[in-house]
């Protein structure tokens, strides 16, 4: 009976993990036939794409950016390979943004695209068809922050303070949450 419960727990956790990993695919429908794919294909060679070390933990290369008054800022990528990182940012800056649909322009939002993914043990160029738009939760007294990262930091600090002041931690003595690990988009 105990073995059966353990097995069911493992299956449920694996199903939830797979569901979480596929969320990116659901919202941005990455493919090899869209504007971003053809643009980045011109700028990133197959050898450069294959040079990146992807693992079961880090299966995708993503480029993130923010918009400040309609101007793109803070462009970054989770690529570890220095040359690939440089080429991704260069190619990103060459995008024709008149062809890019961004619904809402806010300094407090984060925008991102998938560029490369690990598929069948091999890195392939497979770009998002649309920009992923991340909106932070509303938090009073954080709205004066200048960008997404500082707003998120303010929100996390307020959440940690609230939890510390309002939850009896002795009831959760075995539960360990590291707030630093909660928000790691480049894991």
Short mmCIF file of N, CA and C in Angstrom, two decimals:
data_model
loop_
_atom_site.label_atom_id
_atom_site.label_comp_id
_atom_site.label_asym_id
_atom_site.label_seq_id
_atom_site.Cartn_x
_atom_site.Cartn_y
_atom_site.Cartn_z
N UNK A 1 0.82 -1.19 0.00
CA UNK A 1 0.00 0.00 0.00
C UNK A 1 0.87 1.26 0.00
N UNK A 2 1.89 1.27 0.86
CA UNK A 2 2.80 2.40 0.94
C UNK A 2 3.55 2.59 -0.39
N UNK A 3 3.97 1.48 -0.97
CA UNK A 3 4.67 1.53 -2.26
C UNK A 3 3.77 2.13 -3.34
N UNK A 4 2.51 1.75 -3.35
CA UNK A 4 1.55 2.26 -4.33
C UNK A 4 1.37 3.77 -4.17
N UNK A 5 1.24 4.23 -2.93
CA UNK A 5 1.11 5.66 -2.67
C UNK A 5 2.35 6.43 -3.12
N UNK A 6 3.52 5.88 -2.84
CA UNK A 6 4.77 6.49 -3.25
C UNK A 6 4.84 6.58 -4.77
N UNK A 7 4.48 5.50 -5.45
CA UNK A 7 4.51 5.46 -6.90
C UNK A 7 3.54 6.48 -7.50
N UNK A 8 2.35 6.58 -6.94
CA UNK A 8 1.37 7.56 -7.41
C UNK A 8 1.88 8.99 -7.20
N UNK A 9 2.54 9.22 -6.09
CA UNK A 9 3.10 10.56 -5.81
C UNK A 9 4.16 10.92 -6.84
N UNK A 10 5.02 9.98 -7.14
CA UNK A 10 6.09 10.23 -8.12
C UNK A 10 5.49 10.51 -9.49
N UNK A 11 4.50 9.73 -9.89
CA UNK A 11 3.86 9.93 -11.20
C UNK A 11 3.19 11.30 -11.26
N UNK A 12 2.51 11.70 -10.19
CA UNK A 12 1.84 13.00 -10.14
C UNK A 12 2.85 14.14 -10.23
N UNK A 13 3.95 14.02 -9.50
CA UNK A 13 4.98 15.07 -9.53
C UNK A 13 5.58 15.17 -10.92
N UNK A 14 5.87 14.05 -11.57
CA UNK A 14 6.44 14.07 -12.92
C UNK A 14 5.46 14.70 -13.90
N UNK A 15 4.17 14.38 -13.77
CA UNK A 15 3.15 14.96 -14.66
C UNK A 15 3.07 16.46 -14.47
N UNK A 16 3.13 16.93 -13.23
CA UNK A 16 3.09 18.36 -12.96
C UNK A 16 4.32 19.05 -13.51
N UNK A 17 5.49 18.42 -13.38
CA UNK A 17 6.73 18.99 -13.88
C UNK A 17 6.67 19.12 -15.40
N UNK A 18 6.18 18.08 -16.08
CA UNK A 18 6.05 18.11 -17.53
C UNK A 18 5.08 19.21 -17.94
N UNK A 19 3.97 19.34 -17.22
CA UNK A 19 2.99 20.38 -17.50
C UNK A 19 3.62 21.76 -17.36
N UNK A 20 4.44 21.96 -16.32
CA UNK A 20 5.09 23.25 -16.11
C UNK A 20 6.07 23.55 -17.24
N UNK A 21 6.84 22.57 -17.66
CA UNK A 21 7.82 22.77 -18.72
C UNK A 21 7.14 23.09 -20.05
N UNK A 22 5.97 22.56 -20.29
CA UNK A 22 5.28 22.79 -21.55
C UNK A 22 4.52 24.12 -21.58
N UNK A 23 4.45 24.81 -20.47
CA UNK A 23 3.73 26.08 -20.40
C UNK A 23 4.30 27.07 -21.42
N UNK A 24 5.62 27.12 -21.56
CA UNK A 24 6.25 28.03 -22.52
C UNK A 24 5.70 27.74 -23.92
N UNK A 25 5.62 26.45 -24.26
CA UNK A 25 5.13 26.06 -25.58
C UNK A 25 3.67 26.46 -25.78
N UNK A 26 2.88 26.37 -24.74
CA UNK A 26 1.46 26.71 -24.83
C UNK A 26 1.26 28.19 -25.15
N UNK A 27 2.00 29.06 -24.47
CA UNK A 27 1.77 30.49 -24.60
C UNK A 27 2.50 31.16 -25.76
N UNK A 28 3.58 30.58 -26.26
CA UNK A 28 4.32 31.24 -27.33
C UNK A 28 4.44 30.40 -28.61
N UNK A 29 3.94 29.20 -28.59
CA UNK A 29 3.96 28.27 -29.72
C UNK A 29 5.25 28.35 -30.56
N UNK A 30 6.38 27.95 -29.97
CA UNK A 30 7.64 27.97 -30.72
C UNK A 30 7.58 27.03 -31.93
N UNK A 31 8.22 27.47 -33.01
CA UNK A 31 8.24 26.64 -34.22
C UNK A 31 9.43 27.01 -35.08
N UNK A 32 9.50 26.38 -36.23
CA UNK A 32 10.56 26.67 -37.20
C UNK A 32 9.96 27.35 -38.43
N UNK A 33 8.83 27.99 -38.24
CA UNK A 33 8.18 28.68 -39.35
C UNK A 33 7.46 29.93 -38.83
N UNK A 34 8.24 30.91 -38.44
CA UNK A 34 7.66 32.19 -38.01
C UNK A 34 8.70 33.29 -38.21
N UNK A 35 8.27 34.51 -38.02
CA UNK A 35 9.15 35.67 -38.24
C UNK A 35 10.44 35.57 -37.45
N UNK A 36 10.35 35.24 -36.16
CA UNK A 36 11.54 35.19 -35.30
C UNK A 36 12.51 34.10 -35.74
N UNK A 37 11.98 32.95 -36.11
CA UNK A 37 12.83 31.84 -36.57
C UNK A 37 13.66 32.28 -37.77
N UNK A 38 13.01 32.83 -38.79
CA UNK A 38 13.73 33.21 -40.00
C UNK A 38 14.73 34.34 -39.74
N UNK A 39 14.39 35.24 -38.84
CA UNK A 39 15.30 36.32 -38.50
C UNK A 39 16.56 35.78 -37.81
N UNK A 40 16.35 34.96 -36.76
CA UNK A 40 17.51 34.45 -36.01
C UNK A 40 18.30 33.41 -36.80
N UNK A 41 17.66 32.74 -37.72
CA UNK A 41 18.37 31.77 -38.57
C UNK A 41 19.43 32.47 -39.41
N UNK A 42 19.17 33.72 -39.81
CA UNK A 42 20.13 34.50 -40.59
C UNK A 42 21.36 34.88 -39.76
N UNK A 43 21.20 34.97 -38.44
CA UNK A 43 22.26 35.50 -37.58
C UNK A 43 22.98 34.45 -36.73
N UNK A 44 22.36 33.28 -36.50
CA UNK A 44 22.95 32.27 -35.63
C UNK A 44 23.28 31.01 -36.43
N UNK A 45 24.55 30.67 -36.48
CA UNK A 45 24.96 29.48 -37.22
C UNK A 45 24.62 28.21 -36.44
N UNK A 46 24.51 27.10 -37.16
CA UNK A 46 24.23 25.80 -36.51
C UNK A 46 25.31 25.45 -35.50
N UNK A 47 26.57 25.71 -35.85
CA UNK A 47 27.67 25.40 -34.93
C UNK A 47 27.58 26.22 -33.65
N UNK A 48 27.18 27.47 -33.78
CA UNK A 48 27.03 28.34 -32.61
C UNK A 48 25.88 27.84 -31.73
N UNK A 49 24.80 27.43 -32.34
CA UNK A 49 23.65 26.90 -31.60
C UNK A 49 24.05 25.62 -30.86
N UNK A 50 24.78 24.76 -31.53
CA UNK A 50 25.21 23.50 -30.92
C UNK A 50 26.26 23.70 -29.83
N UNK A 51 26.95 24.84 -29.85
CA UNK A 51 28.02 25.09 -28.86
C UNK A 51 27.48 25.32 -27.46
N UNK A 52 26.23 25.68 -27.34
CA UNK A 52 25.63 25.95 -26.02
C UNK A 52 25.38 24.65 -25.28
N UNK A 53 25.72 24.62 -24.02
CA UNK A 53 25.49 23.45 -23.17
C UNK A 53 24.08 23.53 -22.57
N UNK A 54 23.17 22.73 -23.10
CA UNK A 54 21.83 22.65 -22.53
C UNK A 54 21.72 21.32 -21.78
N UNK A 55 20.89 21.30 -20.77
CA UNK A 55 20.74 20.11 -19.95
C UNK A 55 19.26 19.83 -19.72
N UNK A 56 18.99 18.81 -18.92
CA UNK A 56 17.60 18.53 -18.59
C UNK A 56 17.00 19.63 -17.73
N UNK A 57 17.85 20.36 -17.02
CA UNK A 57 17.39 21.46 -16.18
C UNK A 57 17.21 22.74 -16.99
N UNK A 58 18.13 23.00 -17.89
CA UNK A 58 18.07 24.20 -18.74
C UNK A 58 17.93 23.73 -20.18
N UNK A 59 16.68 23.67 -20.64
CA UNK A 59 16.39 23.12 -21.97
C UNK A 59 16.15 24.18 -23.03
N UNK A 60 16.10 25.44 -22.63
CA UNK A 60 15.76 26.49 -23.59
C UNK A 60 16.68 27.70 -23.43
N UNK A 61 16.97 28.34 -24.56
CA UNK A 61 17.68 29.61 -24.55
C UNK A 61 16.63 30.68 -24.85
N UNK A 62 16.61 31.67 -24.00
CA UNK A 62 15.58 32.69 -24.05
C UNK A 62 16.24 34.06 -24.09
N UNK A 63 15.60 35.00 -24.73
CA UNK A 63 16.04 36.39 -24.68
C UNK A 63 14.94 37.18 -23.99
N UNK A 64 15.32 38.01 -23.02
CA UNK A 64 14.38 38.84 -22.27
C UNK A 64 14.70 40.30 -22.50
N UNK A 65 13.65 41.13 -22.38
CA UNK A 65 13.85 42.56 -22.53
C UNK A 65 12.73 43.31 -21.81
N UNK A 66 12.92 44.61 -21.66
CA UNK A 66 11.88 45.45 -21.09
C UNK A 66 11.66 46.63 -22.03
N UNK A 67 10.53 47.28 -21.85
CA UNK A 67 10.19 48.46 -22.65
C UNK A 67 10.04 49.66 -21.74
N UNK A 68 10.73 50.72 -22.07
CA UNK A 68 10.62 51.96 -21.31
C UNK A 68 10.21 53.04 -22.31
N UNK A 69 8.98 53.50 -22.18
CA UNK A 69 8.42 54.48 -23.13
C UNK A 69 8.56 54.03 -24.57
N UNK A 70 8.32 52.75 -24.81
CA UNK A 70 8.37 52.21 -26.16
C UNK A 70 9.77 51.88 -26.65
N UNK A 71 10.77 52.11 -25.83
CA UNK A 71 12.16 51.84 -26.22
C UNK A 71 12.62 50.56 -25.53
N UNK A 72 13.23 49.66 -26.30
CA UNK A 72 13.69 48.39 -25.75
C UNK A 72 14.96 48.61 -24.94
N UNK A 73 14.95 48.04 -23.72
CA UNK A 73 16.09 48.15 -22.82
C UNK A 73 16.33 46.82 -22.12
N UNK A 74 17.44 46.71 -21.44
CA UNK A 74 17.78 45.55 -20.60
C UNK A 74 17.67 44.23 -21.35
N UNK A 75 18.20 44.16 -22.54
CA UNK A 75 18.17 42.92 -23.31
C UNK A 75 19.19 41.96 -22.71
N UNK A 76 18.74 40.75 -22.39
CA UNK A 76 19.64 39.74 -21.84
C UNK A 76 19.18 38.36 -22.26
N UNK A 77 20.07 37.42 -22.14
CA UNK A 77 19.77 36.05 -22.52
C UNK A 77 20.37 35.09 -21.49
N UNK A 78 19.84 33.89 -21.44
CA UNK A 78 20.38 32.89 -20.51
C UNK A 78 21.45 32.02 -21.15
N UNK A 79 21.89 32.36 -22.35
CA UNK A 79 22.97 31.62 -22.99
C UNK A 79 24.25 31.79 -22.17
N UNK A 80 24.97 30.69 -21.98
CA UNK A 80 26.22 30.75 -21.23
C UNK A 80 27.41 31.01 -22.15
N UNK A 81 27.34 30.53 -23.37
CA UNK A 81 28.40 30.72 -24.34
C UNK A 81 28.49 32.20 -24.70
N UNK A 82 29.65 32.80 -24.46
CA UNK A 82 29.84 34.24 -24.65
C UNK A 82 29.56 34.69 -26.08
N UNK A 83 30.04 33.94 -27.06
CA UNK A 83 29.82 34.31 -28.45
C UNK A 83 28.34 34.19 -28.83
N UNK A 84 27.70 33.12 -28.39
CA UNK A 84 26.27 32.95 -28.67
C UNK A 84 25.47 34.08 -28.03
N UNK A 85 25.80 34.41 -26.80
CA UNK A 85 25.12 35.51 -26.09
C UNK A 85 25.25 36.81 -26.88
N UNK A 86 26.46 37.11 -27.33
CA UNK A 86 26.73 38.33 -28.09
C UNK A 86 25.93 38.35 -29.39
N UNK A 87 25.91 37.21 -30.09
CA UNK A 87 25.20 37.13 -31.37
C UNK A 87 23.68 37.21 -31.20
N UNK A 88 23.16 36.62 -30.14
CA UNK A 88 21.72 36.69 -29.87
C UNK A 88 21.31 38.15 -29.64
N UNK A 89 22.05 38.85 -28.81
CA UNK A 89 21.72 40.25 -28.51
C UNK A 89 21.87 41.11 -29.77
N UNK A 90 22.92 40.86 -30.54
CA UNK A 90 23.10 41.59 -31.80
C UNK A 90 21.91 41.36 -32.74
N UNK A 91 21.54 40.09 -32.93
CA UNK A 91 20.42 39.74 -33.82
C UNK A 91 19.11 40.31 -33.29
N UNK A 92 18.93 40.26 -31.98
CA UNK A 92 17.71 40.80 -31.38
C UNK A 92 17.57 42.29 -31.70
N UNK A 93 18.66 43.02 -31.57
CA UNK A 93 18.64 44.46 -31.84
C UNK A 93 18.39 44.78 -33.31
N UNK A 94 18.53 43.81 -34.19
CA UNK A 94 18.28 43.98 -35.62
C UNK A 94 16.83 43.63 -36.01
N UNK A 95 16.02 43.18 -35.03
CA UNK A 95 14.62 42.85 -35.32
C UNK A 95 13.87 44.08 -35.83
N UNK A 96 12.95 43.86 -36.75
CA UNK A 96 12.07 44.93 -37.23
C UNK A 96 10.85 44.95 -36.32
N UNK A 97 10.85 45.86 -35.35
CA UNK A 97 9.79 45.87 -34.35
C UNK A 97 8.45 46.37 -34.88
N UNK A 98 8.40 46.81 -36.13
CA UNK A 98 7.10 47.12 -36.73
C UNK A 98 6.34 45.83 -37.03
N UNK A 99 7.06 44.70 -37.06
CA UNK A 99 6.44 43.39 -37.31
C UNK A 99 6.16 42.64 -36.01
N UNK A 100 6.51 43.24 -34.88
CA UNK A 100 6.36 42.60 -33.59
C UNK A 100 5.13 43.17 -32.90
N UNK A 101 4.29 42.26 -32.43
CA UNK A 101 3.07 42.68 -31.75
C UNK A 101 3.25 42.58 -30.24
N UNK A 102 3.26 43.74 -29.60
CA UNK A 102 3.33 43.78 -28.14
C UNK A 102 2.10 44.53 -27.67
N UNK A 103 1.27 43.81 -26.91
CA UNK A 103 -0.04 44.33 -26.52
C UNK A 103 0.05 45.53 -25.59
N UNK A 104 0.88 45.46 -24.58
CA UNK A 104 0.92 46.51 -23.58
C UNK A 104 2.37 46.90 -23.32
N UNK A 105 2.62 48.17 -23.28
CA UNK A 105 3.96 48.69 -23.08
C UNK A 105 4.05 49.25 -21.67
N UNK A 106 4.79 48.55 -20.81
CA UNK A 106 4.94 49.02 -19.44
C UNK A 106 6.34 48.73 -18.94
N UNK A 107 6.90 49.67 -18.21
CA UNK A 107 8.22 49.50 -17.63
C UNK A 107 8.23 48.38 -16.60
N UNK A 108 7.07 48.06 -16.02
CA UNK A 108 6.99 47.02 -14.99
C UNK A 108 6.75 45.63 -15.55
N UNK A 109 6.67 45.49 -16.85
CA UNK A 109 6.44 44.19 -17.45
C UNK A 109 7.74 43.65 -18.02
N UNK A 110 7.80 42.33 -18.16
CA UNK A 110 8.97 41.67 -18.72
C UNK A 110 8.52 40.96 -19.99
N UNK A 111 9.33 41.03 -21.03
CA UNK A 111 8.99 40.42 -22.30
C UNK A 111 10.09 39.42 -22.65
N UNK A 112 9.71 38.32 -23.28
CA UNK A 112 10.72 37.33 -23.63
C UNK A 112 10.32 36.48 -24.83
N UNK A 113 11.33 35.89 -25.44
CA UNK A 113 11.17 34.99 -26.58
C UNK A 113 12.03 33.76 -26.38
N UNK A 114 11.51 32.61 -26.74
CA UNK A 114 12.34 31.42 -26.79
C UNK A 114 13.06 31.42 -28.13
N UNK A 115 14.34 31.04 -28.13
CA UNK A 115 15.10 30.98 -29.37
C UNK A 115 15.59 29.57 -29.69
N UNK A 116 16.14 28.90 -28.70
CA UNK A 116 16.76 27.58 -28.90
C UNK A 116 16.21 26.64 -27.85
N UNK A 117 16.01 25.39 -28.24
CA UNK A 117 15.60 24.39 -27.26
C UNK A 117 16.33 23.08 -27.50
N UNK A 118 16.39 22.28 -26.47
CA UNK A 118 16.99 20.96 -26.56
C UNK A 118 15.88 20.00 -26.97
N UNK A 119 16.06 19.38 -28.12
CA UNK A 119 15.05 18.46 -28.63
C UNK A 119 15.76 17.19 -29.10
N UNK A 120 15.34 16.06 -28.55
CA UNK A 120 15.98 14.76 -28.87
C UNK A 120 17.48 14.79 -28.62
N UNK A 121 17.88 15.46 -27.53
CA UNK A 121 19.28 15.50 -27.14
C UNK A 121 20.14 16.46 -27.94
N UNK A 122 19.53 17.28 -28.78
CA UNK A 122 20.29 18.17 -29.66
C UNK A 122 19.70 19.58 -29.60
N UNK A 123 20.55 20.59 -29.64
CA UNK A 123 20.09 21.98 -29.65
C UNK A 123 19.55 22.32 -31.04
N UNK A 124 18.35 22.91 -31.07
CA UNK A 124 17.76 23.33 -32.35
C UNK A 124 17.21 24.74 -32.21
N UNK A 125 17.25 25.46 -33.31
CA UNK A 125 16.65 26.79 -33.35
C UNK A 125 15.14 26.58 -33.49
N UNK A 126 14.41 26.99 -32.49
CA UNK A 126 12.94 26.86 -32.48
C UNK A 126 12.42 28.06 -31.71
N UNK A 127 11.99 29.07 -32.46
CA UNK A 127 11.67 30.37 -31.87
C UNK A 127 10.18 30.51 -31.56
N UNK A 128 9.91 31.28 -30.53
CA UNK A 128 8.54 31.63 -30.18
C UNK A 128 7.88 32.32 -31.36
N UNK A 129 6.59 32.08 -31.54
CA UNK A 129 5.84 32.77 -32.58
C UNK A 129 5.34 34.12 -32.06
N UNK A 130 5.28 34.26 -30.73
CA UNK A 130 4.83 35.52 -30.14
C UNK A 130 5.66 35.82 -28.89
N UNK A 131 5.65 37.07 -28.52
CA UNK A 131 6.39 37.53 -27.34
C UNK A 131 5.62 37.14 -26.09
N UNK A 132 6.31 36.55 -25.13
CA UNK A 132 5.71 36.24 -23.84
C UNK A 132 5.75 37.51 -23.00
N UNK A 133 4.62 37.86 -22.45
CA UNK A 133 4.46 39.11 -21.70
C UNK A 133 4.20 38.74 -20.25
N UNK A 134 5.14 39.05 -19.37
CA UNK A 134 5.01 38.72 -17.95
C UNK A 134 4.63 39.98 -17.18
N UNK A 135 3.53 39.88 -16.45
CA UNK A 135 3.04 41.00 -15.66
C UNK A 135 3.19 40.67 -14.19
N UNK A 136 3.84 41.51 -13.42
CA UNK A 136 4.00 41.21 -11.99
C UNK A 136 2.70 41.45 -11.22
N UNK A 137 2.57 40.84 -10.06
CA UNK A 137 1.39 41.09 -9.23
C UNK A 137 1.37 42.54 -8.74
N UNK A 138 0.20 43.03 -8.46
CA UNK A 138 0.07 44.40 -7.97
C UNK A 138 0.49 44.44 -6.51
N UNK A 139 1.33 45.40 -6.19
CA UNK A 139 1.81 45.53 -4.82
C UNK A 139 1.92 47.02 -4.50
N UNK A 140 1.15 47.44 -3.51
CA UNK A 140 1.16 48.85 -3.13
C UNK A 140 2.53 49.25 -2.59
N UNK A 141 2.89 50.47 -2.85
CA UNK A 141 4.16 51.07 -2.44
C UNK A 141 5.36 50.51 -3.22
N UNK A 142 5.11 49.77 -4.28
CA UNK A 142 6.20 49.32 -5.15
C UNK A 142 6.11 50.01 -6.52
N UNK A 143 5.03 50.69 -6.78
CA UNK A 143 4.79 51.25 -8.11
C UNK A 143 5.75 52.38 -8.49
N UNK A 144 6.52 52.87 -7.55
CA UNK A 144 7.48 53.94 -7.87
C UNK A 144 8.82 53.38 -8.33
N UNK A 145 8.94 52.08 -8.41
CA UNK A 145 10.18 51.46 -8.88
C UNK A 145 10.38 51.79 -10.35
N UNK A 146 11.63 51.70 -10.79
CA UNK A 146 11.93 52.14 -12.15
C UNK A 146 11.82 51.05 -13.21
N UNK A 147 11.85 49.76 -12.81
CA UNK A 147 11.77 48.71 -13.82
C UNK A 147 11.24 47.40 -13.22
N UNK A 148 11.11 46.41 -14.08
CA UNK A 148 10.54 45.11 -13.70
C UNK A 148 11.32 44.46 -12.56
N UNK A 149 12.65 44.44 -12.67
CA UNK A 149 13.47 43.77 -11.66
C UNK A 149 13.36 44.44 -10.29
N UNK A 150 13.42 45.76 -10.25
CA UNK A 150 13.32 46.44 -8.95
C UNK A 150 11.90 46.30 -8.38
N UNK A 151 10.90 46.30 -9.25
CA UNK A 151 9.52 46.09 -8.79
C UNK A 151 9.38 44.69 -8.20
N UNK A 152 9.91 43.69 -8.89
CA UNK A 152 9.85 42.31 -8.40
C UNK A 152 10.57 42.15 -7.07
N UNK A 153 11.71 42.79 -6.92
CA UNK A 153 12.46 42.74 -5.67
C UNK A 153 11.64 43.36 -4.54
N UNK A 154 11.01 44.48 -4.81
CA UNK A 154 10.14 45.13 -3.82
C UNK A 154 9.01 44.19 -3.43
N UNK A 155 8.39 43.56 -4.42
CA UNK A 155 7.28 42.63 -4.17
C UNK A 155 7.75 41.46 -3.30
N UNK A 156 8.88 40.86 -3.65
CA UNK A 156 9.42 39.72 -2.87
C UNK A 156 9.71 40.12 -1.42
N UNK A 157 10.30 41.29 -1.25
CA UNK A 157 10.60 41.76 0.11
C UNK A 157 9.33 41.95 0.92
N UNK A 158 8.31 42.52 0.32
CA UNK A 158 7.04 42.72 1.01
C UNK A 158 6.37 41.38 1.32
N UNK A 159 6.45 40.43 0.39
CA UNK A 159 5.88 39.10 0.61
C UNK A 159 6.61 38.38 1.74
N UNK A 160 7.94 38.41 1.73
CA UNK A 160 8.71 37.78 2.80
C UNK A 160 8.36 38.40 4.15
N UNK A 161 8.27 39.72 4.19
CA UNK A 161 7.93 40.41 5.44
C UNK A 161 6.54 40.00 5.92
N UNK A 162 5.59 39.95 4.99
CA UNK A 162 4.22 39.56 5.35
C UNK A 162 4.19 38.13 5.90
N UNK A 163 4.87 37.22 5.22
CA UNK A 163 4.90 35.82 5.66
C UNK A 163 5.56 35.70 7.03
N UNK A 164 6.65 36.40 7.22
CA UNK A 164 7.38 36.36 8.48
C UNK A 164 6.52 36.89 9.64
N UNK A 165 5.78 37.95 9.38
CA UNK A 165 4.97 38.57 10.43
C UNK A 165 3.64 37.86 10.69
N UNK A 166 3.12 37.11 9.71
CA UNK A 166 1.77 36.58 9.82
C UNK A 166 1.64 35.07 9.84
N UNK A 167 2.73 34.36 9.68
CA UNK A 167 2.64 32.90 9.67
C UNK A 167 3.51 32.33 10.77
N UNK A 168 2.94 31.41 11.51
CA UNK A 168 3.66 30.75 12.59
C UNK A 168 4.57 29.68 11.98
N UNK A 169 5.83 29.98 11.90
CA UNK A 169 6.78 29.09 11.23
C UNK A 169 7.01 27.77 11.97
N UNK A 170 6.66 27.70 13.23
CA UNK A 170 6.85 26.43 13.95
C UNK A 170 5.94 25.35 13.40
N UNK A 171 4.84 25.74 12.78
CA UNK A 171 3.93 24.75 12.18
C UNK A 171 4.48 24.19 10.86
N UNK A 172 5.46 24.87 10.31
CA UNK A 172 6.06 24.45 9.06
C UNK A 172 7.56 24.20 9.22
N UNK A 173 7.95 23.60 10.32
CA UNK A 173 9.37 23.45 10.64
C UNK A 173 10.13 22.63 9.61
N UNK A 174 9.49 21.70 8.95
CA UNK A 174 10.20 20.87 7.97
C UNK A 174 10.15 21.45 6.56
N UNK A 175 9.31 22.45 6.33
CA UNK A 175 9.19 23.06 5.02
C UNK A 175 10.25 24.15 4.89
N UNK A 176 11.05 24.06 3.84
CA UNK A 176 12.10 25.04 3.62
C UNK A 176 11.88 25.69 2.26
N UNK A 177 11.69 27.01 2.27
CA UNK A 177 11.51 27.76 1.03
C UNK A 177 12.61 28.80 0.96
N UNK A 178 13.32 28.77 -0.13
CA UNK A 178 14.36 29.76 -0.36
C UNK A 178 13.83 30.74 -1.40
N UNK A 179 13.50 31.95 -1.00
CA UNK A 179 12.91 32.93 -1.91
C UNK A 179 13.86 33.26 -3.06
N UNK A 180 15.17 33.03 -2.89
CA UNK A 180 16.11 33.27 -3.96
C UNK A 180 15.87 32.28 -5.10
N UNK A 181 15.41 31.07 -4.79
CA UNK A 181 15.20 30.04 -5.79
C UNK A 181 13.83 30.17 -6.48
N UNK A 182 12.93 30.94 -5.92
CA UNK A 182 11.57 31.04 -6.46
C UNK A 182 11.56 31.70 -7.82
N UNK A 183 12.34 32.70 -8.03
CA UNK A 183 12.30 33.46 -9.29
C UNK A 183 13.63 33.36 -10.02
N UNK A 184 13.85 32.23 -10.69
CA UNK A 184 15.07 32.05 -11.47
C UNK A 184 14.69 31.69 -12.90
N UNK A 185 14.44 32.70 -13.75
CA UNK A 185 14.03 32.40 -15.10
C UNK A 185 15.10 31.75 -15.94
N UNK A 186 16.34 31.86 -15.53
CA UNK A 186 17.42 31.31 -16.32
C UNK A 186 18.00 30.04 -15.74
N UNK A 187 17.19 29.29 -15.02
CA UNK A 187 17.67 28.04 -14.43
C UNK A 187 17.86 26.98 -15.48
#
